XYZ file of C-alpha atoms in Angstrom:
371
model
C 0.080 -0.576 -0.224
C 1.423 3.466 -0.809
C 1.678 6.606 0.747
C -1.726 7.463 -0.831
C -3.682 4.503 -0.022
C -2.557 4.319 3.705
C -3.493 8.376 3.537
C -6.793 8.004 2.216
C -8.033 4.855 4.100
C -8.112 6.820 6.761
C -10.336 9.838 5.348
C -13.798 8.457 5.082
C -16.057 8.968 1.953
C -12.856 8.937 -0.822
C -13.400 6.315 -3.430
C -11.638 6.189 -6.853
C -8.718 7.859 -8.054
C -8.774 9.960 -11.409
C -5.745 12.675 -11.821
C -6.580 13.498 -14.859
C -7.768 17.036 -16.216
C -10.763 18.037 -17.303
C -9.993 21.236 -19.853
C -13.523 22.806 -19.925
C -13.978 22.363 -16.566
C -10.725 23.893 -15.529
C -11.618 26.483 -17.829
C -15.005 27.288 -15.980
C -13.794 27.752 -13.095
C -10.506 29.886 -14.584
C -13.042 32.094 -16.481
C -15.282 32.386 -13.054
C -12.378 33.566 -10.893
C -11.121 36.176 -13.244
C -14.722 37.320 -13.910
C -15.125 37.987 -10.081
C -11.699 39.071 -9.494
C -11.740 36.936 -6.184
C -11.640 32.672 -5.984
C -15.000 31.502 -6.129
C -14.201 29.170 -3.004
C -12.755 30.632 -0.389
C -11.795 27.604 1.844
C -10.875 28.617 5.702
C -9.106 26.420 8.296
C -8.672 27.640 12.051
C -6.148 26.422 15.049
C -6.981 27.369 17.924
C -5.271 26.457 21.593
C -3.298 27.737 24.339
C 0.302 29.137 24.488
C 3.137 27.173 22.889
C 0.307 24.096 21.757
C 2.016 24.126 18.222
C -0.630 26.487 16.662
C 2.287 28.279 14.417
C 4.162 26.034 13.555
C 0.880 23.732 12.356
C -0.296 26.444 9.692
C 3.149 27.138 8.676
C 3.394 23.220 7.456
C -0.056 23.299 6.216
C 0.593 26.193 4.213
C 3.420 24.553 2.814
C 1.215 20.838 2.204
C -1.401 22.966 0.645
C 0.558 24.565 -1.878
C 2.902 21.757 -2.830
C -0.134 19.725 -3.343
C -2.330 22.439 -5.692
C 1.244 23.141 -7.430
C 0.759 19.255 -8.046
C -2.196 19.005 -9.520
C -1.475 18.380 -13.285
C -3.764 21.299 -14.312
C -2.913 23.412 -12.216
C -1.116 26.336 -14.885
C 2.519 27.119 -14.212
C 1.735 30.662 -14.026
C -0.763 30.970 -11.379
C 1.015 30.056 -7.902
C -1.458 28.395 -5.282
C -3.679 30.222 -3.479
C -2.933 30.176 0.932
C -3.084 32.888 2.822
C -1.560 32.334 6.744
C -3.089 34.885 9.552
C -1.492 34.877 12.683
C -4.076 36.532 15.542
C -0.459 37.850 17.306
C -0.022 40.212 15.015
C -3.853 41.543 15.443
C -2.563 42.561 19.424
C -3.742 46.114 19.932
C -0.700 48.536 20.928
C -2.946 50.699 22.769
C -6.383 50.020 24.611
C -7.466 52.974 25.940
C -9.460 51.439 29.105
C -6.913 47.950 29.434
C -8.504 45.494 31.299
C -6.332 45.436 34.263
C -5.316 41.921 36.890
C -3.024 41.160 39.999
C -0.449 39.132 40.113
C 1.942 37.850 42.378
C 5.466 37.149 40.750
C 7.288 33.679 41.587
C 10.867 33.753 43.080
C 13.035 33.238 41.844
C 11.747 32.953 37.969
C 10.431 36.251 38.392
C 12.902 37.739 39.840
C 14.001 39.716 37.468
C 11.654 40.418 35.084
C 9.702 41.681 38.188
C 12.823 43.459 40.008
C 12.616 41.280 42.919
C 15.215 41.008 45.875
C 14.010 38.755 47.324
C 10.712 36.233 47.727
C 8.777 38.504 49.015
C 8.874 41.244 47.247
C 6.636 42.697 45.683
C 3.513 40.951 46.894
C 1.551 41.608 44.146
C 1.959 43.712 41.052
C -1.431 45.352 38.616
C -0.638 43.981 34.696
C -2.410 44.795 31.769
C -4.682 41.754 30.527
C -2.930 40.148 27.403
C -4.761 37.113 27.421
C -8.246 38.222 27.314
C -10.382 38.262 24.092
C -10.741 42.408 23.615
C -6.822 42.734 23.637
C -6.711 41.622 19.738
C -8.387 43.754 17.034
C -11.286 41.310 16.157
C -13.078 42.995 13.628
C -9.985 43.648 11.187
C -9.071 39.976 12.243
C -12.240 38.390 11.084
C -12.387 41.003 7.615
C -8.823 40.016 6.636
C -10.122 36.035 7.064
C -13.380 36.325 4.901
C -11.453 38.521 2.398
C -7.683 38.176 2.435
C -7.523 38.976 -1.375
C -8.879 42.640 -0.422
C -5.448 43.389 1.910
C -2.939 45.606 0.082
C 0.796 45.152 0.265
C 1.889 46.074 3.867
C -1.194 45.901 4.550
C -2.223 47.882 8.193
C -2.574 45.411 11.419
C -1.989 46.208 14.948
C 1.566 44.577 15.615
C 3.287 44.345 11.829
C 6.609 43.373 13.962
C 5.283 40.052 16.048
C 7.377 37.813 13.554
C 5.897 33.759 13.360
C 8.488 31.284 12.706
C 9.405 30.817 9.042
C 8.382 27.179 7.081
C 12.112 26.575 7.233
C 12.212 26.179 11.067
C 8.513 24.295 11.222
C 9.608 21.887 8.306
C 12.966 21.262 10.225
C 11.143 19.806 12.852
C 9.718 16.976 10.332
C 11.281 13.561 10.585
C 12.357 12.993 6.722
C 9.637 11.891 4.737
C 6.833 12.732 6.315
C 6.541 15.933 4.128
C 5.611 13.908 1.161
C 3.566 11.221 2.621
C 0.953 14.020 3.226
C 1.440 15.761 0.056
C 0.483 12.718 -1.800
C -2.410 11.670 0.465
C -3.366 15.271 0.318
C -3.542 15.139 -3.691
C -4.752 11.671 -4.154
C -8.429 12.959 -1.310
C -8.404 15.832 -3.550
C -8.418 14.385 -7.374
C -9.866 11.058 -6.229
C -13.465 10.608 -7.814
C -15.862 8.311 -9.994
C -15.945 10.300 -13.644
C -15.801 13.558 -13.655
C -15.967 13.799 -9.731
C -12.012 13.434 -9.852
C -11.581 16.006 -12.827
C -14.147 18.670 -10.709
C -12.322 18.542 -7.661
C -9.225 18.843 -9.541
C -10.377 21.656 -11.744
C -11.972 23.556 -8.674
C -8.881 23.048 -6.567
C -7.117 25.491 -9.388
C -9.671 27.944 -8.402
C -9.545 27.636 -4.434
C -8.008 29.833 -1.824
C -7.624 28.193 1.516
C -6.996 30.882 4.175
C -5.791 29.470 7.251
C -6.030 31.238 10.790
C -4.361 30.851 14.006
C -4.598 32.010 17.467
C -5.430 31.526 21.391
C -8.495 32.328 21.049
C -9.766 31.821 17.448
C -12.060 29.325 19.367
C -12.683 30.892 22.583
C -16.869 30.885 23.664
C -18.247 32.036 27.135
C -22.136 31.871 26.300
C -23.020 33.492 29.692
C -21.206 36.708 28.739
C -22.321 36.669 24.986
C -25.426 36.613 25.927
C -25.554 38.759 28.875
C -22.938 41.838 28.888
C -22.114 44.877 26.312
C -18.781 45.464 26.769
C -15.721 44.785 24.718
C -15.181 41.492 25.690
C -18.766 40.150 24.360
C -18.887 42.038 21.988
C -15.605 40.169 20.521
C -17.051 36.770 21.719
C -19.751 37.754 20.005
C -17.740 38.156 16.895
C -15.715 35.531 16.897
C -18.784 33.003 17.419
C -19.328 34.704 13.968
C -15.867 33.541 12.672
C -16.269 30.001 14.517
C -19.344 29.748 12.167
C -17.300 30.559 8.950
C -14.735 28.424 9.456
C -14.483 25.124 6.779
C -12.205 23.428 9.452
C -11.625 24.233 13.316
C -8.292 22.478 14.656
C -8.036 22.656 18.493
C -4.455 20.953 19.790
C -5.046 20.476 23.671
C -1.751 20.430 25.694
C -1.860 20.450 29.561
C -0.979 22.759 32.062
C 2.934 21.604 33.538
C 3.693 20.931 29.213
C 2.341 24.365 28.101
C 4.246 26.029 30.896
C 7.362 24.406 30.136
C 7.173 24.866 26.307
C 6.504 28.383 26.775
C 9.280 29.355 29.027
C 12.006 27.299 26.563
C 11.217 30.215 23.780
C 13.797 32.784 23.975
C 11.366 35.588 24.059
C 9.896 34.346 27.555
C 13.424 34.010 29.155
C 15.589 36.666 30.603
C 18.163 39.304 28.813
C 20.586 38.197 27.932
C 19.934 34.377 27.218
C 16.776 35.589 25.564
C 15.076 38.333 25.181
C 12.578 38.966 28.024
C 13.400 42.492 29.533
C 12.199 43.752 33.394
C 8.692 44.691 33.254
C 7.247 42.775 30.900
C 5.130 40.636 33.400
C 2.934 39.582 30.396
C 6.367 37.020 29.650
C 6.139 36.023 33.612
C 5.478 32.571 35.559
C 3.134 34.258 37.232
C 1.100 35.598 34.481
C 1.082 32.737 32.870
C 0.088 30.886 36.212
C -2.232 33.043 37.412
C -3.913 34.947 33.989
C -3.334 33.182 30.949
C -3.460 29.853 31.872
C -7.194 30.453 33.609
C -8.255 32.301 30.207
C -7.389 29.531 28.181
C -9.433 27.417 30.488
C -12.491 29.282 30.892
C -12.692 30.228 26.950
C -12.433 26.621 26.149
C -14.451 24.836 28.567
C -17.353 23.694 26.354
C -14.328 21.555 24.554
C -12.032 20.734 28.059
C -14.834 19.773 29.887
C -15.885 17.320 27.251
C -12.311 15.658 26.686
C -12.352 13.119 28.953
C -15.326 11.495 28.438
C -14.465 11.459 24.276
C -11.499 9.869 25.322
C -12.692 7.340 27.248
C -15.244 6.748 24.432
C -12.503 6.758 21.475
C -10.702 4.324 23.285
C -13.720 1.752 23.974
C -14.295 1.989 20.229
C -17.708 3.805 20.463
C -16.578 6.550 18.371
C -14.731 6.957 15.114
C -11.075 7.813 15.048
C -11.384 11.853 15.053
C -12.505 13.464 17.849
C -15.244 15.833 17.071
C -16.490 18.199 19.917
C -19.246 20.679 19.196
C -17.665 21.087 15.845
C -14.228 21.601 16.214
C -11.830 18.449 15.528
C -9.245 17.969 18.791
C -5.929 16.722 18.246
C -6.200 13.112 19.678
C -3.788 12.688 22.912
C -1.787 9.765 20.993
C -0.830 13.354 18.253
C 2.515 14.179 20.074
C 4.907 14.660 17.474
C 4.740 17.739 14.908
C 5.174 14.778 12.400
C 1.512 13.107 13.926
C 0.265 16.142 14.194
C 0.673 17.106 10.601
C -0.327 13.630 9.617
C -3.994 14.416 12.092
C -4.945 17.898 10.380
C -4.131 16.686 7.155
C -6.465 14.042 7.267
C -9.509 16.319 8.236
C -8.474 19.346 6.129
C -8.123 17.080 2.725
C -11.617 15.017 3.880
C -13.139 18.407 4.720
C -11.793 20.508 1.584
C -12.425 17.894 -1.021
C -16.262 17.533 0.073
C -16.491 21.252 -0.755
C -14.799 21.196 -3.995
C -17.075 18.593 -4.749
C -19.766 20.673 -3.278
C -18.709 23.334 -5.190
C -19.076 21.681 -9.108
C -22.312 20.564 -7.922
C -21.777 16.526 -8.357
C -22.686 14.800 -5.846
C -20.121 12.999 -3.681
C -19.931 9.133 -3.571
C -20.614 6.473 -1.210
């Protein structure tokens, strides 16, 4: 069994394989895209999880996989690069909030000694700091507009925090084992093109005219139903705006990590370590250990309670063979506990994305999906 067959075997609802392009269908979709000035399909993938869960890495890897898969489709014109956009929520952090939400933290000794100017374990006892992990700290309206209309963003578009530089695709690819990238690209191509008769041809042509938007962020899938329905403040408005964005997602991926692992990953990153070893400077309290434990993590648990509270039962049912391999809670696909490595996470994510993307492409062509 080759890579494509192994990949497709895990993707329900895919049958047959016909990689030959249909020129008439390809021309129809290309003309539709050209006439509208925008691709007729904007397939949106949302990725969320706590700090250091692997959101940025996964988004960059999916970007590479999708570009390679689309470009490898034989009907893809060489002059038209695959239309894939990656949007990072961190670049939408508001730099100056008129009335920021303030919280009280008690710095940890000795971890926060330098960042909090501590002379001893009881100095200082508490500090008031700006909350940078609530949904109101980002420009959700602008984020939503760019997700829904990425082609409308001019070069050098105005975002609140353009200097927040995520890792590069090269760094993300460096974490993969040899052969994984080729395996998932081949598998994704097989899922998109697999179909009987005109199914594969039409999906192939639709893929050429498709745009894929990948958006990742720590509060992208945040919910608080009670606050959404009762409050009128900025927090409630942004939660309602995020809920509307969530409903627009074609695929929602959630990367759970337990507290200790998330904490260890976060403080291995240089921006959360003191100078000169890292980039953390005195006074950057949102980067200290106390802030993570007392602000960032409680927000994560509250905003994602609708997922986290169901994880234990969902895992137990799956282990008992009572549900499919894919763990889905309230429309969100949750990374399984066995997907520990970057490779495992990418294989899982591409399976989910591939199945949903193929279904969307087939639906857009008006061809009924086979058994």
